[in-house]
């Protein structure tokens, strides 16, 4: 026997309307999947390959280390490889920083440049340390390394770049390059060991 107090059960949609709703839902779902696939395929095609940075040469002159300051002229040859077949790169700005552990020694700026597709560009940078302040422990360690004939420096590059593919240009992004423990010899007779860098885009 029906209970008159029970709430009325929901009336089902008429069969034709429910069919229409299901049909629209299916079309929407198909569209979403399709858009997702298009985005995925475009990404896979465009996806930029890793830009590769190495340090090919390094030298130092005018090295003058007092108990807590350093002056020196550095000379680095950086090699930038853009392996992409479809993507070229605008370098709108680039800054190179040399440090010894937490002590920043020198900066250099690189003029804006454009790197074509599948291109290798050599960048010569000459950061100058002008009486850079050193922590006492760093100064001591640097002196010890110097007497062994070479010092290990960290090189960091920070660049603002835009990627270009066909007529499309990306917004500006920051490229960070970190070349740890680059061994710089004081004698030019010692052969420089190429150093690999980590690249973060
Ligand atoms: C090294 O630096 C100190 C302090 O900055 C300066 O007095 C001295 O003349 C410099 N020596 C050389 C050889 O440049
Ligand atoms: C890379 O691009 C630069 C700038 O356009 C050009 O001068 C250089 O010759 C190119 N290098 C190679 C290996 O194609």
Coordinates of N, CA and C and ligand atoms in Angstrom, one line a residue:
X1 N 0.8 -1.2 0.0 CA 0.0 0.0 0.0 C 0.9 1.2 0.0
X2 N 0.6 2.2 -0.9 CA 1.4 3.4 -1.0 C 1.3 4.3 0.2
X3 N 2.4 4.8 0.7 CA 2.4 5.8 1.8 C 2.2 7.2 1.2
X4 N 1.1 7.8 1.6 CA 0.8 9.1 1.0 C 1.8 10.2 1.5
X5 N 2.6 9.9 2.6 CA 3.6 10.9 3.0 C 4.9 10.9 2.3
X6 N 5.1 9.8 1.5 CA 6.4 9.6 0.8 C 6.5 10.7 -0.3
X7 N 7.7 11.2 -0.5 CA 7.9 12.2 -1.5 C 7.7 11.6 -2.9
X8 N 7.1 12.4 -3.8 CA 6.8 11.8 -5.1 C 8.2 11.4 -5.8
X9 N 8.1 10.2 -6.4 CA 9.4 9.8 -7.1 C 9.6 10.7 -8.3
X10 N 10.9 10.8 -8.6 CA 11.2 11.7 -9.8 C 10.6 11.1 -11.0
X11 N 10.1 12.1 -11.8 CA 9.5 11.6 -13.0 C 10.6 11.5 -14.0
X12 N 10.8 10.3 -14.7 CA 11.8 10.2 -15.7 C 11.5 11.1 -16.9
X13 N 12.7 11.5 -17.6 CA 12.5 12.3 -18.8 C 11.8 11.5 -19.8
X14 N 11.0 12.1 -20.6 CA 10.4 11.3 -21.7 C 11.6 10.7 -22.6
X15 N 11.4 9.5 -23.1 CA 12.5 8.8 -23.8 C 13.1 9.6 -24.9
X16 N 12.4 10.4 -25.6 CA 13.1 11.2 -26.7 C 14.0 12.2 -26.2
X17 N 13.6 12.9 -25.1 CA 14.5 14.0 -24.6 C 15.7 13.4 -24.0
X18 N 15.6 12.3 -23.3 CA 16.8 11.7 -22.6 C 17.7 11.2 -23.7
X19 N 17.2 10.7 -24.8 CA 18.1 10.3 -25.9 C 18.9 11.5 -26.5
X20 N 18.2 12.6 -26.6 CA 18.8 13.8 -27.1 C 20.0 14.3 -26.2
X21 N 19.7 14.3 -24.9 CA 20.7 14.7 -23.9 C 21.9 13.8 -24.0
X22 N 21.6 12.5 -24.1 CA 22.8 11.5 -24.1 C 23.6 11.8 -25.4
X23 N 22.9 12.1 -26.4 CA 23.6 12.3 -27.7 C 24.5 13.6 -27.6
X24 N 23.9 14.6 -27.0 CA 24.7 15.9 -26.9 C 25.9 15.6 -26.0
X25 N 25.7 14.9 -24.9 CA 26.8 14.6 -24.0 C 27.9 13.8 -24.7
X26 N 27.5 12.9 -25.5 CA 28.5 12.1 -26.3 C 29.3 12.9 -27.2
X27 N 28.6 13.9 -27.9 CA 29.3 14.7 -28.8 C 30.3 15.6 -28.1
X28 N 29.8 16.2 -26.9 CA 30.7 17.0 -26.1 C 31.9 16.2 -25.7
X29 N 31.7 15.0 -25.3 CA 32.8 14.2 -24.8 C 33.8 13.9 -26.0
X30 N 33.2 13.6 -27.1 CA 34.1 13.4 -28.3 C 34.9 14.6 -28.6
X31 N 34.3 15.8 -28.5 CA 35.0 17.0 -28.8 C 36.1 17.3 -27.9
X32 N 35.9 17.0 -26.6 CA 36.9 17.2 -25.6 C 38.1 16.3 -25.9
X33 N 37.8 15.0 -26.2 CA 38.8 14.1 -26.5 C 39.6 14.5 -27.7
X34 N 38.9 15.0 -28.7 CA 39.5 15.4 -29.9 C 40.5 16.6 -29.7
X35 N 40.0 17.6 -28.9 CA 40.8 18.8 -28.6 C 42.0 18.3 -27.9
X36 N 41.9 17.4 -26.9 CA 43.0 16.9 -26.1 C 44.0 16.3 -27.0
X37 N 43.5 15.5 -28.0 CA 44.4 14.8 -28.9 C 45.2 15.8 -29.8
X38 N 44.5 16.8 -30.3 CA 45.1 17.8 -31.1 C 46.2 18.5 -30.3
X39 N 45.9 18.9 -29.0 CA 46.9 19.6 -28.2 C 48.1 18.6 -28.0
X40 N 47.8 17.4 -27.7 CA 48.9 16.4 -27.4 C 49.8 16.3 -28.6
X41 N 49.2 16.1 -29.8 CA 50.0 15.9 -31.0 C 50.8 17.1 -31.4
X42 N 50.2 18.3 -31.2 CA 50.9 19.6 -31.5 C 52.1 19.6 -30.6
X43 N 51.9 19.3 -29.3 CA 53.0 19.4 -28.3 C 54.1 18.4 -28.7
X44 N 53.7 17.2 -29.1 CA 54.7 16.2 -29.4 C 55.6 16.7 -30.7
X45 N 54.9 17.4 -31.6 CA 55.6 17.8 -32.8 C 56.5 19.0 -32.5
X46 N 55.9 19.9 -31.7 CA 56.6 21.2 -31.4 C 57.6 21.1 -30.3
X47 N 57.3 20.2 -29.4 CA 58.1 20.0 -28.1 C 59.6 20.3 -28.4
X48 N 60.1 21.4 -27.8 CA 61.5 21.7 -28.0 C 62.4 20.7 -27.4
X49 N 63.4 20.3 -28.2 CA 64.5 19.4 -27.6 C 65.3 20.3 -26.7
X50 N 66.0 19.6 -25.8 CA 66.8 20.3 -24.9 C 67.9 21.1 -25.5
X51 N 68.1 22.3 -25.1 CA 69.2 23.2 -25.5 C 70.4 22.7 -24.7
X52 N 71.5 22.6 -25.4 CA 72.7 22.0 -24.7 C 73.8 23.1 -24.6
X53 N 74.3 23.2 -23.4 CA 75.4 24.1 -23.1 C 76.6 23.4 -22.6
X54 N 77.8 23.8 -23.1 CA 79.0 23.3 -22.5 C 80.0 24.5 -22.4
X55 N 81.0 24.3 -21.6 CA 82.1 25.2 -21.5 C 83.3 24.6 -22.3
X56 N 83.7 25.3 -23.3 CA 84.7 24.7 -24.2 C 86.1 25.2 -23.9
X57 N 86.2 26.3 -23.2 CA 87.6 26.9 -22.9 C 87.4 27.8 -21.7
X58 N 88.4 27.9 -20.9 CA 88.4 28.8 -19.8 C 89.8 29.2 -19.5
X59 N 90.0 30.5 -19.2 CA 91.3 30.9 -18.7 C 91.1 32.1 -17.8
X60 N 92.2 32.4 -17.1 CA 92.1 33.5 -16.1 C 93.5 34.2 -16.2
X61 N 93.4 35.6 -16.0 CA 94.7 36.3 -16.0 C 94.5 37.4 -14.9
X62 N 95.6 38.1 -14.6 CA 95.5 39.2 -13.6 C 94.9 38.7 -12.3
X63 N 95.2 37.5 -11.9 CA 94.6 36.9 -10.7 C 95.3 37.5 -9.5
X64 N 94.5 38.3 -8.7 CA 95.1 39.0 -7.5 C 94.2 38.7 -6.3
X65 N 94.7 37.8 -5.5 CA 93.9 37.4 -4.3 C 94.5 38.0 -3.0
X66 N 93.9 38.9 -2.4 CA 94.3 39.4 -1.1 C 93.6 38.6 0.0
X67 N 93.7 38.9 1.2 CA 93.1 38.0 2.2 C 91.6 37.9 2.1
X68 N 90.9 38.9 1.6 CA 89.4 38.8 1.5 C 88.8 39.4 0.2
X69 N 89.7 39.7 -0.7 CA 89.2 40.2 -2.0 C 89.9 39.6 -3.2
X70 N 89.2 39.5 -4.3 CA 89.7 38.9 -5.5 C 89.5 39.8 -6.7
X71 N 90.6 40.0 -7.4 CA 90.5 40.6 -8.8 C 91.0 39.7 -9.8
X72 N 90.3 39.5 -10.9 CA 90.8 38.6 -11.9 C 90.0 38.9 -13.2
X73 N 90.7 38.6 -14.3 CA 90.0 38.6 -15.6 C 89.8 37.2 -16.1
X74 N 88.5 36.9 -16.3 CA 88.2 35.5 -16.8 C 87.8 35.6 -18.3
X75 N 88.0 34.4 -18.9 CA 87.7 34.3 -20.3 C 87.1 32.9 -20.6
X76 N 85.8 32.9 -20.9 CA 85.2 31.6 -21.1 C 84.6 31.5 -22.5
X77 N 84.7 30.3 -23.0 CA 84.1 30.0 -24.3 C 82.9 29.1 -24.0
X78 N 81.7 29.6 -24.2 CA 80.5 28.8 -24.0 C 80.0 28.3 -25.3
X79 N 79.5 27.1 -25.4 CA 79.0 26.6 -26.6 C 77.5 26.3 -26.4
X80 N 76.7 26.9 -27.2 CA 75.2 26.7 -27.1 C 74.7 26.0 -28.3
X81 N 74.1 24.8 -28.1 CA 73.6 24.1 -29.2 C 72.0 24.1 -29.2
X82 N 71.5 24.5 -30.3 CA 70.0 24.4 -30.5 C 69.7 23.2 -31.4
X83 N 69.4 22.1 -30.9 CA 69.2 20.9 -31.8 C 67.9 20.8 -32.5
X84 N 67.0 21.8 -32.3 CA 65.7 21.7 -32.8 C 65.6 22.0 -34.3
X85 N 64.8 21.2 -35.0 CA 64.7 21.4 -36.4 C 63.6 22.4 -36.8
X86 N 62.7 22.7 -35.8 CA 61.6 23.6 -36.1 C 61.7 24.9 -35.3
X87 N 62.4 24.8 -34.2 CA 62.4 25.9 -33.3 C 63.7 26.7 -33.3
X88 N 63.6 28.0 -33.5 CA 64.7 28.9 -33.4 C 64.5 29.8 -32.1
X89 N 65.6 30.4 -31.7 CA 65.6 31.1 -30.4 C 66.0 32.5 -30.4
X90 N 65.2 33.4 -29.9 CA 65.7 34.8 -29.7 C 66.3 34.9 -28.3
X91 N 67.5 35.2 -28.2 CA 68.0 35.5 -26.8 C 67.9 37.1 -26.6
X92 N 67.0 37.5 -25.8 CA 66.7 38.9 -25.6 C 67.7 39.5 -24.6
X93 N 68.2 38.7 -23.7 CA 69.2 39.2 -22.8 C 69.9 37.9 -22.2
X94 N 71.1 38.1 -21.8 CA 71.9 37.0 -21.2 C 72.9 37.6 -20.3
X95 N 72.9 37.0 -19.1 CA 73.9 37.4 -18.1 C 74.6 36.1 -17.6
X96 N 75.9 36.3 -17.5 CA 76.8 35.2 -17.0 C 77.4 35.6 -15.7
X97 N 77.3 34.7 -14.7 CA 77.8 34.9 -13.4 C 78.8 33.9 -13.0
X98 N 79.9 34.3 -12.4 CA 81.0 33.4 -12.0 C 81.0 33.4 -10.5
X99 N 81.0 32.2 -9.9 CA 81.1 32.2 -8.4 C 82.0 31.1 -7.9
X100 N 82.4 31.3 -6.7 CA 83.2 30.3 -6.0 C 82.5 29.9 -4.8
X101 N 81.8 28.7 -4.7 CA 80.9 28.4 -3.7 C 79.9 29.6 -3.6
X102 N 79.7 30.2 -2.4 CA 78.6 31.2 -2.3 C 79.1 32.6 -2.6
X103 N 80.4 32.7 -3.0 CA 81.0 34.0 -3.3 C 80.8 34.4 -4.7
X104 N 80.1 35.4 -5.0 CA 79.9 35.9 -6.4 C 81.2 36.6 -6.8
X105 N 81.8 36.2 -7.9 CA 83.1 36.9 -8.2 C 82.9 37.9 -9.4
X106 N 82.2 37.5 -10.4 CA 82.1 38.4 -11.5 C 80.9 38.2 -12.4
X107 N 80.5 39.2 -13.1 CA 79.4 39.1 -14.1 C 79.9 39.5 -15.5
X108 N 79.1 39.1 -16.5 CA 79.3 39.5 -17.8 C 78.0 39.5 -18.5
X109 N 77.8 40.4 -19.4 CA 76.5 40.4 -20.2 C 76.9 40.0 -21.6
X110 N 75.9 39.3 -22.2 CA 76.1 38.9 -23.6 C 75.1 39.7 -24.4
X111 N 75.5 40.3 -25.6 CA 74.6 41.0 -26.4 C 73.5 40.1 -26.9
X112 N 72.3 40.7 -27.1 CA 71.2 39.8 -27.6 C 71.5 39.2 -29.0
X113 N 71.1 38.0 -29.2 CA 71.4 37.4 -30.4 C 70.2 36.4 -30.8
X114 N 70.3 36.0 -32.0 CA 69.2 35.1 -32.6 C 69.9 33.8 -32.9
X115 N 69.4 32.7 -32.4 CA 70.0 31.4 -32.8 C 69.1 30.6 -33.7
X116 N 69.5 30.4 -34.9 CA 68.7 29.7 -35.9 C 68.5 28.2 -35.5
X117 N 67.6 27.5 -36.3 CA 67.4 26.1 -36.0 C 68.7 25.3 -36.2
X118 N 68.8 24.3 -35.5 CA 69.9 23.3 -35.5 C 71.3 24.1 -35.7
X119 N 71.4 25.0 -34.8 CA 72.6 25.9 -34.8 C 73.5 25.7 -33.6
X120 N 74.8 25.9 -33.9 CA 75.8 25.9 -32.8 C 76.4 27.3 -32.7
X121 N 76.3 27.9 -31.5 CA 76.8 29.2 -31.4 C 77.9 29.2 -30.3
X122 N 79.0 29.8 -30.6 CA 80.1 29.9 -29.6 C 80.0 31.3 -29.0
X123 N 80.0 31.4 -27.7 CA 79.8 32.7 -27.0 C 81.1 32.9 -26.2
X124 N 81.8 34.0 -26.5 CA 83.0 34.3 -25.7 C 82.6 35.3 -24.6
X125 N 82.7 35.0 -23.4 CA 82.4 35.9 -22.3 C 83.6 36.2 -21.4
X126 N 83.7 37.5 -21.1 CA 84.9 37.9 -20.3 C 84.5 38.6 -19.0
X127 N 84.0 37.8 -18.0 CA 83.7 38.4 -16.7 C 84.9 38.9 -16.0
X128 N 84.8 40.1 -15.4 CA 85.9 40.7 -14.7 C 85.6 40.8 -13.2
X129 N 86.4 40.2 -12.4 CA 86.2 40.3 -10.9 C 87.0 41.6 -10.5
X130 N 86.3 42.5 -9.9 CA 86.9 43.7 -9.4 C 86.8 43.8 -7.9
X131 N 87.8 43.3 -7.3 CA 87.9 43.4 -5.8 C 86.6 42.8 -5.2
X132 N 86.3 41.6 -5.7 CA 85.1 40.9 -5.2 C 85.3 40.4 -3.8
X133 N 84.4 40.6 -2.9 CA 84.5 40.2 -1.5 C 84.4 38.7 -1.4
X134 N 85.3 38.2 -0.6 CA 85.3 36.7 -0.3 C 85.2 36.5 1.2
X135 N 84.5 35.4 1.5 CA 84.5 34.9 2.9 C 85.9 34.4 3.2
X136 N 86.3 34.5 4.4 CA 87.7 34.2 4.8 C 88.0 32.7 4.4
X137 N 87.0 31.8 4.7 CA 87.3 30.4 4.4 C 87.4 30.2 2.9
X138 N 86.6 30.9 2.1 CA 86.7 30.8 0.7 C 88.0 31.3 0.1
X139 N 88.5 32.4 0.7 CA 89.7 33.0 0.3 C 90.9 32.0 0.6
X140 N 90.8 31.3 1.7 CA 91.8 30.4 2.1 C 91.8 29.2 1.1
X141 N 90.6 28.7 0.8 CA 90.5 27.5 -0.1 C 90.9 27.9 -1.5
X142 N 90.6 29.1 -1.9 CA 90.9 29.5 -3.2 C 92.4 29.6 -3.4
X143 N 93.1 30.1 -2.3 CA 94.5 30.2 -2.3 C 95.2 28.8 -2.5
X144 N 94.6 27.8 -1.7 CA 95.1 26.5 -1.8 C 94.9 25.9 -3.2
X145 N 93.8 26.1 -3.8 CA 93.5 25.6 -5.1 C 94.5 26.3 -6.1
X146 N 94.6 27.6 -5.9 CA 95.5 28.3 -6.9 C 96.9 27.7 -6.9
X147 N 97.4 27.4 -5.7 CA 98.8 26.8 -5.6 C 98.9 25.5 -6.2
X148 N 97.7 24.8 -6.4 CA 97.8 23.5 -7.1 C 97.7 23.7 -8.6
X149 N 97.5 25.0 -9.1 CA 97.6 25.2 -10.5 C 96.2 25.5 -11.2
X150 N 95.2 25.4 -10.4 CA 93.9 25.6 -11.1 C 92.8 25.9 -10.0
X151 N 91.7 26.5 -10.4 CA 90.6 26.8 -9.4 C 89.3 26.3 -10.1
X152 N 88.4 25.8 -9.2 CA 87.1 25.3 -9.7 C 86.1 26.3 -9.4
X153 N 85.5 26.8 -10.5 CA 84.5 27.9 -10.4 C 83.2 27.4 -11.0
X154 N 82.1 28.0 -10.5 CA 80.8 27.7 -11.0 C 80.4 28.8 -12.0
X155 N 79.8 28.4 -13.1 CA 79.3 29.4 -14.0 C 77.8 29.3 -14.2
X156 N 77.2 30.4 -14.0 CA 75.7 30.4 -14.2 C 75.3 31.3 -15.3
X157 N 74.4 30.9 -16.1 CA 73.8 31.8 -17.2 C 72.4 31.9 -17.0
X158 N 71.9 33.2 -17.1 CA 70.5 33.4 -17.0 C 70.1 34.2 -18.2
X159 N 69.2 33.7 -19.0 CA 68.8 34.4 -20.2 C 67.3 34.5 -20.4
X160 N 66.9 35.5 -21.0 CA 65.4 35.7 -21.3 C 65.3 35.3 -22.8
X161 N 64.5 34.3 -23.1 CA 64.5 33.9 -24.5 C 63.0 33.8 -25.0
X162 N 62.9 33.8 -26.3 CA 61.6 33.5 -26.9 C 61.9 32.4 -27.9
X163 N 60.9 31.5 -28.0 CA 61.1 30.4 -29.0 C 60.2 30.8 -30.2
X164 N 60.7 30.5 -31.4 CA 60.0 30.8 -32.6 C 59.8 29.5 -33.5
X165 N 58.6 29.3 -33.9 CA 58.3 28.2 -34.8 C 57.4 28.7 -35.9
X166 N 57.9 28.8 -37.1 CA 57.2 29.3 -38.2 C 56.8 30.8 -37.9
X167 N 55.5 31.1 -37.9 CA 55.2 32.5 -37.6 C 54.9 32.7 -36.1
X168 N 54.9 31.6 -35.4 CA 54.5 31.7 -34.0 C 55.7 32.0 -33.1
X169 N 55.5 32.9 -32.1 CA 56.6 33.2 -31.2 C 56.1 33.0 -29.8
X170 N 56.8 32.3 -28.9 CA 56.4 32.1 -27.6 C 56.5 33.4 -26.8
X171 N 55.9 33.4 -25.6 CA 56.2 34.5 -24.7 C 57.6 34.3 -24.1
X172 N 58.1 35.4 -23.4 CA 59.4 35.3 -22.9 C 59.5 34.3 -21.8
X173 N 60.6 33.5 -21.8 CA 60.8 32.5 -20.8 C 62.3 32.6 -20.3
X174 N 62.5 32.2 -19.1 CA 63.8 32.3 -18.5 C 64.6 31.0 -18.7
X175 N 65.7 31.1 -19.3 CA 66.6 29.9 -19.4 C 67.7 30.0 -18.4
X176 N 67.9 28.9 -17.6 CA 68.9 28.9 -16.6 C 69.9 27.8 -16.9
X177 N 71.2 28.2 -16.9 CA 72.2 27.2 -17.2 C 73.2 27.2 -16.0
X178 N 73.6 26.0 -15.6 CA 74.5 25.9 -14.5 C 75.6 25.0 -14.8
X179 N 76.8 25.5 -14.8 CA 78.0 24.7 -15.1 C 78.8 24.6 -13.8
X180 N 78.7 23.5 -13.1 CA 79.4 23.4 -11.8 C 80.8 23.0 -11.9
X181 N 81.6 23.5 -11.0 CA 83.0 23.0 -10.9 C 83.8 23.0 -12.2
X182 N 83.8 24.2 -12.8 CA 84.6 24.3 -14.0 C 86.1 24.5 -13.6
X183 N 87.0 23.6 -14.0 CA 88.4 23.7 -13.6 C 89.1 24.6 -14.5
X184 N 89.5 25.8 -14.0 CA 90.2 26.8 -14.8 C 91.7 26.7 -14.4
X185 N 92.6 26.4 -15.4 CA 94.0 26.3 -15.2 C 94.7 27.7 -15.3
X186 N 95.7 27.8 -14.5 CA 96.5 29.1 -14.6 C 97.5 29.0 -15.7
X187 N 98.0 27.8 -16.0 CA 98.9 27.7 -17.1 C 98.2 27.3 -18.3
X188 N 98.5 28.1 -19.4 CA 97.8 27.8 -20.7 C 98.3 26.5 -21.3
X189 N 99.4 25.9 -20.7 CA 99.9 24.7 -21.2 C 99.0 23.5 -20.9
X190 N 98.2 23.7 -19.8 CA 97.3 22.6 -19.3 C 96.1 22.6 -20.2
X191 N 95.7 21.4 -20.6 CA 94.5 21.4 -21.5 C 93.2 21.5 -20.7
X192 N 92.3 22.4 -21.2 CA 91.0 22.5 -20.5 C 90.1 21.3 -20.8
X193 N 89.5 20.8 -19.7 CA 88.6 19.7 -19.9 C 87.2 20.3 -20.1
X194 N 86.6 20.0 -21.2 CA 85.2 20.5 -21.5 C 84.3 20.2 -20.3
X195 N 83.4 21.2 -20.0 CA 82.5 21.0 -18.9 C 81.1 21.0 -19.4
X196 N 80.3 20.1 -18.9 CA 78.9 20.1 -19.3 C 78.1 20.9 -18.3
X197 N 77.0 21.5 -18.8 CA 76.1 22.3 -17.9 C 74.7 21.7 -17.9
X198 N 74.1 22.0 -16.7 CA 72.7 21.7 -16.6 C 71.8 22.8 -17.2
X199 N 70.8 22.5 -18.0 CA 70.0 23.5 -18.6 C 68.6 23.3 -18.1
X200 N 68.0 24.4 -17.7 CA 66.6 24.4 -17.1 C 65.8 25.5 -17.8
X201 N 64.8 25.1 -18.5 CA 63.9 26.0 -19.2 C 62.5 26.0 -18.7
Ligands
LIG1 C1 96.3 43.4 -5.7 O1 95.2 43.9 -5.0 C2 95.6 44.8 -4.0 C3 94.4 45.2 -3.2 O2 93.3 45.4 -4.1 C4 96.4 45.9 -4.5 O3 96.9 46.8 -3.4 C5 97.6 45.4 -5.2 O4 98.4 46.5 -5.9 C6 97.2 44.4 -6.3 N1 98.4 43.8 -6.9 C7 98.6 43.7 -8.2 C8 99.8 43.0 -8.6 O5 97.8 44.2 -9.0
LIG2 C1 74.8 29.8 -36.0 O1 74.1 31.0 -36.2 C2 74.9 32.1 -36.2 C3 74.1 33.4 -36.2 O2 73.1 33.3 -37.2 C4 75.8 32.0 -37.4 O3 76.7 33.1 -37.4 C5 76.7 30.7 -37.3 O4 77.4 30.6 -38.4 C6 75.7 29.6 -37.2 N1 76.5 28.4 -36.9 C7 76.3 27.2 -37.5 C8 77.2 26.1 -37.1 O5 75.4 27.1 -38.3

